[in-house]
Tab-separated table of C-alpha atoms in Angstrom:
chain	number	residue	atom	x	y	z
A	1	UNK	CA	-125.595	-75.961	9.504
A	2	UNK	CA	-122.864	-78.108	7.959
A	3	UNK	CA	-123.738	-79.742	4.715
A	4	UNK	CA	-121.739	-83.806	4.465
A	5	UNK	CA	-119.595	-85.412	1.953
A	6	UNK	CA	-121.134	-88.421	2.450
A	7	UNK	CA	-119.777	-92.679	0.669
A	8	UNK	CA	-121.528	-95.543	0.437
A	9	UNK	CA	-121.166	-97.560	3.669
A	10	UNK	CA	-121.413	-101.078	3.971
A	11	UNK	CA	-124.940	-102.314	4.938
A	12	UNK	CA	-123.962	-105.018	7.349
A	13	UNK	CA	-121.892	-102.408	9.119
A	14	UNK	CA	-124.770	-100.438	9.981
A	15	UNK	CA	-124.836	-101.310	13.351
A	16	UNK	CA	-121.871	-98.851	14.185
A	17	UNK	CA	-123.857	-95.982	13.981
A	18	UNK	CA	-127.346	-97.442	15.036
A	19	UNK	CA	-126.230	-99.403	18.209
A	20	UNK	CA	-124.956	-96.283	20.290
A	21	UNK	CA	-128.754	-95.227	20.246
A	22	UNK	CA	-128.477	-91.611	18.706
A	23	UNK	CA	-131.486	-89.347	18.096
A	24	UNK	CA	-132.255	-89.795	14.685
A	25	UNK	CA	-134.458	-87.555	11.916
A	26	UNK	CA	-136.580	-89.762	9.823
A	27	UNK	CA	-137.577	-88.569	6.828
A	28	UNK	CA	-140.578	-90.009	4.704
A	29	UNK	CA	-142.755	-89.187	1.174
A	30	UNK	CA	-145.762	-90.290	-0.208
A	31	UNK	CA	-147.322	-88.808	-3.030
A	32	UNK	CA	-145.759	-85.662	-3.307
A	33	UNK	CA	-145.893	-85.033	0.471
A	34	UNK	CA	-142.726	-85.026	2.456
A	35	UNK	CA	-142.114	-84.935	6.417
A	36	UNK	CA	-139.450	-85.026	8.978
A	37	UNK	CA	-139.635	-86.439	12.260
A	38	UNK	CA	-137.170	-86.894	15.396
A	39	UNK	CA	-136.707	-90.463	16.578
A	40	UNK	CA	-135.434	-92.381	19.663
A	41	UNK	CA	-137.030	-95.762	20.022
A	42	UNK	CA	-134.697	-97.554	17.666
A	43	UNK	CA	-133.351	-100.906	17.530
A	44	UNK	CA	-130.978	-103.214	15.174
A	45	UNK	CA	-132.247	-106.422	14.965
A	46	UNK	CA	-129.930	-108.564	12.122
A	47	UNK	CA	-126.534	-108.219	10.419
A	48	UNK	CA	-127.563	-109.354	7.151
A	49	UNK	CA	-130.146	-108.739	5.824
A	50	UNK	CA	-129.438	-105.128	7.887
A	51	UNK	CA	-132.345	-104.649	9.688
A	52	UNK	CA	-133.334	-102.232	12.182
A	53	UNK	CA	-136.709	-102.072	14.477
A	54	UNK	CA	-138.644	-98.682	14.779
A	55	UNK	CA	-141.226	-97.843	16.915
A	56	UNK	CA	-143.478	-94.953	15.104
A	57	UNK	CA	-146.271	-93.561	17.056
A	58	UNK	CA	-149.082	-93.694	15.195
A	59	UNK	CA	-149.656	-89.862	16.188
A	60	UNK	CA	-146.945	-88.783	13.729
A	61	UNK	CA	-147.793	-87.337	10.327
A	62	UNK	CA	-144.927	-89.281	9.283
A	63	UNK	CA	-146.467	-92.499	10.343
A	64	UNK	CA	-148.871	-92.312	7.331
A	65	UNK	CA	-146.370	-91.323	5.131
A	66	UNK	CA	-144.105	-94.224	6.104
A	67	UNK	CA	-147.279	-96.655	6.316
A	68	UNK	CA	-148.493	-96.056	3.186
A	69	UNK	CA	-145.134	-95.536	0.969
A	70	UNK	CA	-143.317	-98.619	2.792
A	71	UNK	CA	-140.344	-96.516	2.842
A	72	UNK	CA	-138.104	-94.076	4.907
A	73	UNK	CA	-134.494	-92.551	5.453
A	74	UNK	CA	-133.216	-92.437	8.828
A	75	UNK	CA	-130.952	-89.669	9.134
A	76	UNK	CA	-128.220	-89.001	11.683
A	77	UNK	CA	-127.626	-85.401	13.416
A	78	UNK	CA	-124.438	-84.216	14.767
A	79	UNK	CA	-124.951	-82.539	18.394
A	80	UNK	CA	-124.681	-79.287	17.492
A	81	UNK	CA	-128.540	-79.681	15.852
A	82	UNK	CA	-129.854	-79.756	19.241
A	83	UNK	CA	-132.129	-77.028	18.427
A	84	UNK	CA	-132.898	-78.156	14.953
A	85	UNK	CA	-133.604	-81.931	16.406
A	86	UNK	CA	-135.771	-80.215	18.995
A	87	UNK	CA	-137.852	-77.842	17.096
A	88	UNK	CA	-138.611	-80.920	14.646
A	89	UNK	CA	-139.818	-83.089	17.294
A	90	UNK	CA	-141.963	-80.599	18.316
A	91	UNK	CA	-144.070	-80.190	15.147
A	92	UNK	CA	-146.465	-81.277	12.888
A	93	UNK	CA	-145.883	-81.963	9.063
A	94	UNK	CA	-149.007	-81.207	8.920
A	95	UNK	CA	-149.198	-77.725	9.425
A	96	UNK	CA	-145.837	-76.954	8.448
A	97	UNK	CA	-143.045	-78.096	5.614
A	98	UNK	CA	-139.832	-78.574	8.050
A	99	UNK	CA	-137.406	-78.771	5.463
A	100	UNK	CA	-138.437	-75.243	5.097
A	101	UNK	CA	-139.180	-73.879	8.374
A	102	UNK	CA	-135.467	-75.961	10.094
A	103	UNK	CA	-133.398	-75.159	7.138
A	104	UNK	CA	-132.972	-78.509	5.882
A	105	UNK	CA	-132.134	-79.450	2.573
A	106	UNK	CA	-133.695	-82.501	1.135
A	107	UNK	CA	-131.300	-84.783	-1.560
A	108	UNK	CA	-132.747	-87.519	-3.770
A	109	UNK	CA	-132.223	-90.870	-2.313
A	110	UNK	CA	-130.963	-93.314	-4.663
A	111	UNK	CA	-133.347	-96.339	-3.776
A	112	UNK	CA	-136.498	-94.926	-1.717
A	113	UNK	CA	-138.579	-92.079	-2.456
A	114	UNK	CA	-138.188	-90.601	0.730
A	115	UNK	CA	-135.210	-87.516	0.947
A	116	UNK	CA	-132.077	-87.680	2.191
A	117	UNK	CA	-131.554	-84.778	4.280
A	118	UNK	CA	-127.969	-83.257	3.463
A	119	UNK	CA	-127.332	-81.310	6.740
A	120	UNK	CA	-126.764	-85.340	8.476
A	121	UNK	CA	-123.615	-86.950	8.625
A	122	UNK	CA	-125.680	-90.714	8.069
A	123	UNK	CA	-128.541	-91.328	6.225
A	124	UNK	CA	-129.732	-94.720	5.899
A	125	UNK	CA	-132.541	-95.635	3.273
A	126	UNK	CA	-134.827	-97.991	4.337
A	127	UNK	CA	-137.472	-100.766	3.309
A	128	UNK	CA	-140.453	-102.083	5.124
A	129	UNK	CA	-139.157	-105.699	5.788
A	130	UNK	CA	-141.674	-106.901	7.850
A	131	UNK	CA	-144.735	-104.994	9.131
A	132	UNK	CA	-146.319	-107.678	11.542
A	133	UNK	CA	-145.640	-105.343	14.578
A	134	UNK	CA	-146.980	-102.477	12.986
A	135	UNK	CA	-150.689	-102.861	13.418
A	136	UNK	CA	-150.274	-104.040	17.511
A	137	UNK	CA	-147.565	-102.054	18.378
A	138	UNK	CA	-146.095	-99.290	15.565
A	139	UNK	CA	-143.348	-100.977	15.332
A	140	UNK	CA	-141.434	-101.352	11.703
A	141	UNK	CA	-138.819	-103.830	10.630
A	142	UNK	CA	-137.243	-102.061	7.720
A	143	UNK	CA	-134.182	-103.147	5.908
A	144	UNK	CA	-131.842	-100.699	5.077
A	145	UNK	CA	-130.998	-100.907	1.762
A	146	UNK	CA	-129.000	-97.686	1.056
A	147	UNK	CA	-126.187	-96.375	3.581
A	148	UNK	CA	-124.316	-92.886	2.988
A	149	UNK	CA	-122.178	-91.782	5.913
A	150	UNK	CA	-119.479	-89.077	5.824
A	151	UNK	CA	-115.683	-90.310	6.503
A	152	UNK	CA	-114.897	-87.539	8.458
A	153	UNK	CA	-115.248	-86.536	11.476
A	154	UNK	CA	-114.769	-90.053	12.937
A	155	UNK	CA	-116.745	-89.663	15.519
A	156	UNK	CA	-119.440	-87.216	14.976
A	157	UNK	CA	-120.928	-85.833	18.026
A	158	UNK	CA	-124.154	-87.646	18.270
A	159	UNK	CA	-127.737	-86.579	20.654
A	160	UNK	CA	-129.171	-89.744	22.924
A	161	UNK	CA	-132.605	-88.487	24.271
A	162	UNK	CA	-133.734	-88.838	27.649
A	163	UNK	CA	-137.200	-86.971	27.911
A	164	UNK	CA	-138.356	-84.373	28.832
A	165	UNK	CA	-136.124	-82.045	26.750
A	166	UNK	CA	-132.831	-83.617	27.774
A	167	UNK	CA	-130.086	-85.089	25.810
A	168	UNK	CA	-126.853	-86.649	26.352
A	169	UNK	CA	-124.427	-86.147	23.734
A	170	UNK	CA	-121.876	-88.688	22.943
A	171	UNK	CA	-118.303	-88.544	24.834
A	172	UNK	CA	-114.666	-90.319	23.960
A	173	UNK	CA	-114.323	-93.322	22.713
A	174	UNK	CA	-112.273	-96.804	23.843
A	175	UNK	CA	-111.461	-99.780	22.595
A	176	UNK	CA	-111.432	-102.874	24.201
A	177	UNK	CA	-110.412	-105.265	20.957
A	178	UNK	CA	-107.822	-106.483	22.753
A	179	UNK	CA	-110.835	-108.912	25.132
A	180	UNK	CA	-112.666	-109.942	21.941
A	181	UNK	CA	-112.440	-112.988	20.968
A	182	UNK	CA	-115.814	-113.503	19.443
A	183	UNK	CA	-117.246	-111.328	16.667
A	184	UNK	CA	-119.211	-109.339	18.432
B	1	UNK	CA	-116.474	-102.673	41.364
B	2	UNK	CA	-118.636	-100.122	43.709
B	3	UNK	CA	-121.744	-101.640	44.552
B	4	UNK	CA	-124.538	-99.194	44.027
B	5	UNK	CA	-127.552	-98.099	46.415
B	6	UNK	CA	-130.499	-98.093	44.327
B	7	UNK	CA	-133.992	-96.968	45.459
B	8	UNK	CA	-137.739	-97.674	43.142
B	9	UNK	CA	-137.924	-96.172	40.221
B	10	UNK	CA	-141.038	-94.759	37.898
B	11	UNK	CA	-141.683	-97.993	35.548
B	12	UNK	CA	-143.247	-95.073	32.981
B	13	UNK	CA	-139.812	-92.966	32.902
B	14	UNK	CA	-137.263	-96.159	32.525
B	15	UNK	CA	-136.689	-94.523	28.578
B	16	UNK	CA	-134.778	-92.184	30.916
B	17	UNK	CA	-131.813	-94.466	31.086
B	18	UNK	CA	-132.848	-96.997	27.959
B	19	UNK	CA	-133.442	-94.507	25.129
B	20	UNK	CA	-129.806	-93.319	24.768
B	21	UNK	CA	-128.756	-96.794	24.072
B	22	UNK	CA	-126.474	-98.148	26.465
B	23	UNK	CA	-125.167	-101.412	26.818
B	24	UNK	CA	-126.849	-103.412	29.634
B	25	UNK	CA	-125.759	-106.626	31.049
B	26	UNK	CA	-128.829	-108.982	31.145
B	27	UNK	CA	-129.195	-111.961	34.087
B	28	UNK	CA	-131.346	-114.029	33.771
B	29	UNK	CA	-132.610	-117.677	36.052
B	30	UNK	CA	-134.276	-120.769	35.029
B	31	UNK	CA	-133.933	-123.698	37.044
B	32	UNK	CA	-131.292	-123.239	39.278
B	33	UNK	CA	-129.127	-122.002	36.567
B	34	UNK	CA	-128.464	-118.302	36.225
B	35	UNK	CA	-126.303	-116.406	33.450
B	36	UNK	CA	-125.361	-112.744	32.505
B	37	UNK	CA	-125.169	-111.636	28.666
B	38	UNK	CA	-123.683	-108.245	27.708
B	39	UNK	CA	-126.590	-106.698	25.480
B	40	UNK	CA	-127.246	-103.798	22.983
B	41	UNK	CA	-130.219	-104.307	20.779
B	42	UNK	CA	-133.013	-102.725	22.503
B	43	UNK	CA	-135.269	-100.268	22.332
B	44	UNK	CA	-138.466	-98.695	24.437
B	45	UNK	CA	-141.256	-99.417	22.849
B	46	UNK	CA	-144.286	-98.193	25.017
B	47	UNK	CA	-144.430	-96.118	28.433
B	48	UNK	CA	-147.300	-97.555	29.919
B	49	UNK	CA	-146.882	-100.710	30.553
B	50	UNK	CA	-143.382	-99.843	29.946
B	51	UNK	CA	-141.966	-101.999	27.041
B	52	UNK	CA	-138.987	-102.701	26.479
B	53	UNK	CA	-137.801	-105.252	23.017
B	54	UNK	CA	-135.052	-106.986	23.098
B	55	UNK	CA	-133.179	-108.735	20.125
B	56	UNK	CA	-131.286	-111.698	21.827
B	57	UNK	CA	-129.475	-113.695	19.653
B	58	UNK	CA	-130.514	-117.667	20.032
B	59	UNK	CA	-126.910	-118.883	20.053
B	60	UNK	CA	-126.958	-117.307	23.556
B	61	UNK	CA	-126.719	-119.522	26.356
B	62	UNK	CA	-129.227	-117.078	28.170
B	63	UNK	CA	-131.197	-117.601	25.185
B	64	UNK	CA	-132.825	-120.522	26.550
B	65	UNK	CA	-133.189	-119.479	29.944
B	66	UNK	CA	-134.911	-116.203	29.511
B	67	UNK	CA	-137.045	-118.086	26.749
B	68	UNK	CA	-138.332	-120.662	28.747
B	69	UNK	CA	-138.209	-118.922	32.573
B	70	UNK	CA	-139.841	-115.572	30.490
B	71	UNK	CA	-137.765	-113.384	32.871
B	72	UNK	CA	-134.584	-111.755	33.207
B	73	UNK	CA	-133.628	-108.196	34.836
B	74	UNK	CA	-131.734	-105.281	32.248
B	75	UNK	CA	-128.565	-103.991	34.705
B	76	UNK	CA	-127.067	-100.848	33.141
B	77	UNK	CA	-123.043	-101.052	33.929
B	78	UNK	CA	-120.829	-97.743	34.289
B	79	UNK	CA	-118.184	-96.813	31.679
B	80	UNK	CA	-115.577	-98.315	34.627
B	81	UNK	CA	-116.781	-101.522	33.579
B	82	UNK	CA	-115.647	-101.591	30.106
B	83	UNK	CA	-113.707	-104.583	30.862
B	84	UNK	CA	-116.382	-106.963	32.905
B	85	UNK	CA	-119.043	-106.362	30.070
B	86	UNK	CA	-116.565	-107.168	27.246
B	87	UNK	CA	-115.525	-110.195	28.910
B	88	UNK	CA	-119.348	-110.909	29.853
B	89	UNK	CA	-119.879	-111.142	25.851
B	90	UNK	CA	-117.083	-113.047	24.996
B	91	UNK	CA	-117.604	-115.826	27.157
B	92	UNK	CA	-120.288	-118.726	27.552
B	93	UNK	CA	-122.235	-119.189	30.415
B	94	UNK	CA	-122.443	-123.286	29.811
B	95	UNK	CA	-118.847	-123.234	30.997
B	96	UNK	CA	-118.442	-120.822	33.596
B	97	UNK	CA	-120.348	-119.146	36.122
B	98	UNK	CA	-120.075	-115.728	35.221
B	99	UNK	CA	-121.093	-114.034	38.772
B	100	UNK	CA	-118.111	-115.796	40.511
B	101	UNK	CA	-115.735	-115.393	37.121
B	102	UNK	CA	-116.241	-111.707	36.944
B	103	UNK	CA	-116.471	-110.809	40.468
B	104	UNK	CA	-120.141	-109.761	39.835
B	105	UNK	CA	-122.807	-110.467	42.727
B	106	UNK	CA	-126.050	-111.453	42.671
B	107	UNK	CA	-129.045	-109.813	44.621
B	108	UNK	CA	-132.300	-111.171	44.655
B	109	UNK	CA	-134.948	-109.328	42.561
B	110	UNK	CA	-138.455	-108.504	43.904
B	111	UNK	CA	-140.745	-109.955	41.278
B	112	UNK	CA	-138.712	-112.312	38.756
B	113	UNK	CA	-135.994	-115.014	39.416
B	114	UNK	CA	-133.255	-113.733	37.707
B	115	UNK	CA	-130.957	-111.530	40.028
B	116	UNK	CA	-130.323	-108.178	40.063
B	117	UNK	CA	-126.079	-107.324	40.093
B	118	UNK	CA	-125.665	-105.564	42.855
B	119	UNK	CA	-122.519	-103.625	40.423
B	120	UNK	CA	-124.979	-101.370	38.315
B	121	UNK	CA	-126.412	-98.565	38.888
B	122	UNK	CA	-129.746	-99.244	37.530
B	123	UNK	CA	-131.907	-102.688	37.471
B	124	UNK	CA	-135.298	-103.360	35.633
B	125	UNK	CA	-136.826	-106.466	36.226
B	126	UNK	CA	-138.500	-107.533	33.250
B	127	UNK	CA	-141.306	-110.203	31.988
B	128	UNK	CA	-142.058	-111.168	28.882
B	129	UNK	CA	-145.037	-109.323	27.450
B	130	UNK	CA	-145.197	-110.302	23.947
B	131	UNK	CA	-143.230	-113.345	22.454
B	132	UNK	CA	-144.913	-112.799	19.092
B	133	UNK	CA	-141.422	-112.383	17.103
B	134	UNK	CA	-139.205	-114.793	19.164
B	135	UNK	CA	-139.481	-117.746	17.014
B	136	UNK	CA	-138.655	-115.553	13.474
B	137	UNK	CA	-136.605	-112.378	14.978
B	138	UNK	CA	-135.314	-113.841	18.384
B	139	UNK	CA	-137.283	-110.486	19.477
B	140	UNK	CA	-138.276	-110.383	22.449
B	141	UNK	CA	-141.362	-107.592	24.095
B	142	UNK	CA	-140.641	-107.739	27.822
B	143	UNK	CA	-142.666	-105.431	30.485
B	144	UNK	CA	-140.505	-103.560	32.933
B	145	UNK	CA	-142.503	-104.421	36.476
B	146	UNK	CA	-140.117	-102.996	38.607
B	147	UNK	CA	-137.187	-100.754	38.310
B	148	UNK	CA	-134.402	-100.295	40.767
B	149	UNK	CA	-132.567	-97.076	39.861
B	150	UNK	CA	-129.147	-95.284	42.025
B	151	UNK	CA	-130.154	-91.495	42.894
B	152	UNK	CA	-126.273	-90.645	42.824
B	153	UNK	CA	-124.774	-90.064	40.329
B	154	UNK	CA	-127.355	-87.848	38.994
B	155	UNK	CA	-126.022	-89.101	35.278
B	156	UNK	CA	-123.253	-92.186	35.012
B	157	UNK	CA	-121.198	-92.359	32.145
B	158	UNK	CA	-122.432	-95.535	30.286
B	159	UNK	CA	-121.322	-97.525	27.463
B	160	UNK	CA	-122.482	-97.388	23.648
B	161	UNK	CA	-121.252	-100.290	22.010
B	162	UNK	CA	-120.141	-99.699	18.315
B	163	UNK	CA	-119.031	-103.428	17.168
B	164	UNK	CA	-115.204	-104.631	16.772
B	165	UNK	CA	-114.434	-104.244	20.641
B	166	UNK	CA	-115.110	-100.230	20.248
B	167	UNK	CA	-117.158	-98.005	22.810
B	168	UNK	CA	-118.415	-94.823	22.936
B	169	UNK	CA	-118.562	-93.150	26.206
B	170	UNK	CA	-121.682	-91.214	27.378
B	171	UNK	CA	-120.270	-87.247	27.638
B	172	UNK	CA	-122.017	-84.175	28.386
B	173	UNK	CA	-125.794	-83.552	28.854
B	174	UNK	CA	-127.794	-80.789	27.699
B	175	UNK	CA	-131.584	-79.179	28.336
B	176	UNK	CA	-133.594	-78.130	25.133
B	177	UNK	CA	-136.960	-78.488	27.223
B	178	UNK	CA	-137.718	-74.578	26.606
B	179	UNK	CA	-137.938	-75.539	22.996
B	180	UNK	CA	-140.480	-78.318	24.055
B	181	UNK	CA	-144.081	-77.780	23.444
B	182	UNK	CA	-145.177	-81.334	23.728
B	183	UNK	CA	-144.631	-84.128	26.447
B	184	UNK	CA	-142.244	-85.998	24.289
């Protein structure tokens, strides 16, 4: 797998990657335990501050991690991870250490404890903003506070998962700039 | 526009066309008043009841209907439709009606009062479930209680919105279900 170059990215900007709904490998640590896993159920829910809504089962491994640390990375993978994203999704931290078993490499974040994981073109860190939802319905408001995204490619190829072991992966891209006249 | 023959749909497998993020065009009703937003801050947050939350921003003039009718239906457009969503977001419903501006039409829903349009390929009829975050995030936990969904095309390129008037195109899909071990 390709290791990124990746530059500091504008936090209220966040949205560009986020919105499109890509698959997503979250990555968490809490006292000296780390875990990976792959994430749909995504939203962003404010500019700025730049926050974005997760819903973590509380079945993950990761959701105790992220509970009790108040922190996470949400990482980005490029299409060609497929199998990487896949075989994640479909284990347990607790059994296993996935950076090991899937090849990953984890990188120190610069604001969460949680590891950046290099092989991602994005990696946002994140924040617990607001954990209100969290008890009734798993859901986490974080902030991010951290956002490293490669310049190139452009467009990465991204994974959007539909169940039951199907993706779509991200096509062309079009502009239609020329209809906005709000800032949308 | 093609209008689009749509048959019931599983209210537990509507993450089928939700997860991967595309941008839905929301109607909604209250009081003899209707409107259509374009949307893209959503995620699924439950299967059963099927959950879907919604960030919708309270500057919107379908902010007020959907708040106080607690309805509206999620219409998924086609990638042909770049044009009719971007001019759905840039435009307010307190001047115009948007069905008759945009050449959209309007097809009564089952169980809520806001129509479906009869120009996407899939409708969910949603109401609300949980307004718990609507007064702080403008967040709002609808339940999907019925779901109108075209058999043909099997997959319909949709649209990802990435900010500044830019889209990204739903491409290819791929199976990694031999790599699944769980019912993710």
């Amino acid at each position: 797998m390709k290791h990124f170059s990746r530059s500091d990215f504008p936090l209220s900007e966040v949205r560009h990657y986020l919105e499109p709904g890509p698959v997503s490998l979250i990555s968490s640590a809490c006292d000296g335990d780390t875990n990976i896993m792959t994430h749909g159920w995504q939203t962003v829910m404010e500019f700025s501050p730049s926050l974005v809504g997760c819903m973590i089962s509380a079945g993950n491994y990761s959701f105790d991690l992220i509970r009790r640390s108040g922190e996470c990375v949400i990482n980005l993978p490029t299409a060609d991870m497929a199998d990487v994203v896949s075989n994640v999704g479909n284990s347990s931290g607790e059994n296993i250490d996935k950076f090991t078993e899937f090849g990953l490499t984890a990188v120190t974040a610069d604001k969460v404890s949680a590891p950046l994981i290099d092989e991602c073109f994005a990696c946002f860190e994140c924040v617990l903003f607001d954990d209100v939802l969290v008890d009734s319905y798993n859901f986490f408001i974080f902030e991010v506070v951290k956002a490293h995204v490669a310049r190139r490619p452009k467009n990465p190829e991204t994974l959007h998962y539909q169940g039951d072991g199907q993706f779509m992966i991200s096509g062309r891209h079009i502009s239609r700039k020329r209809l906005f006249t709000k800032v949308l």
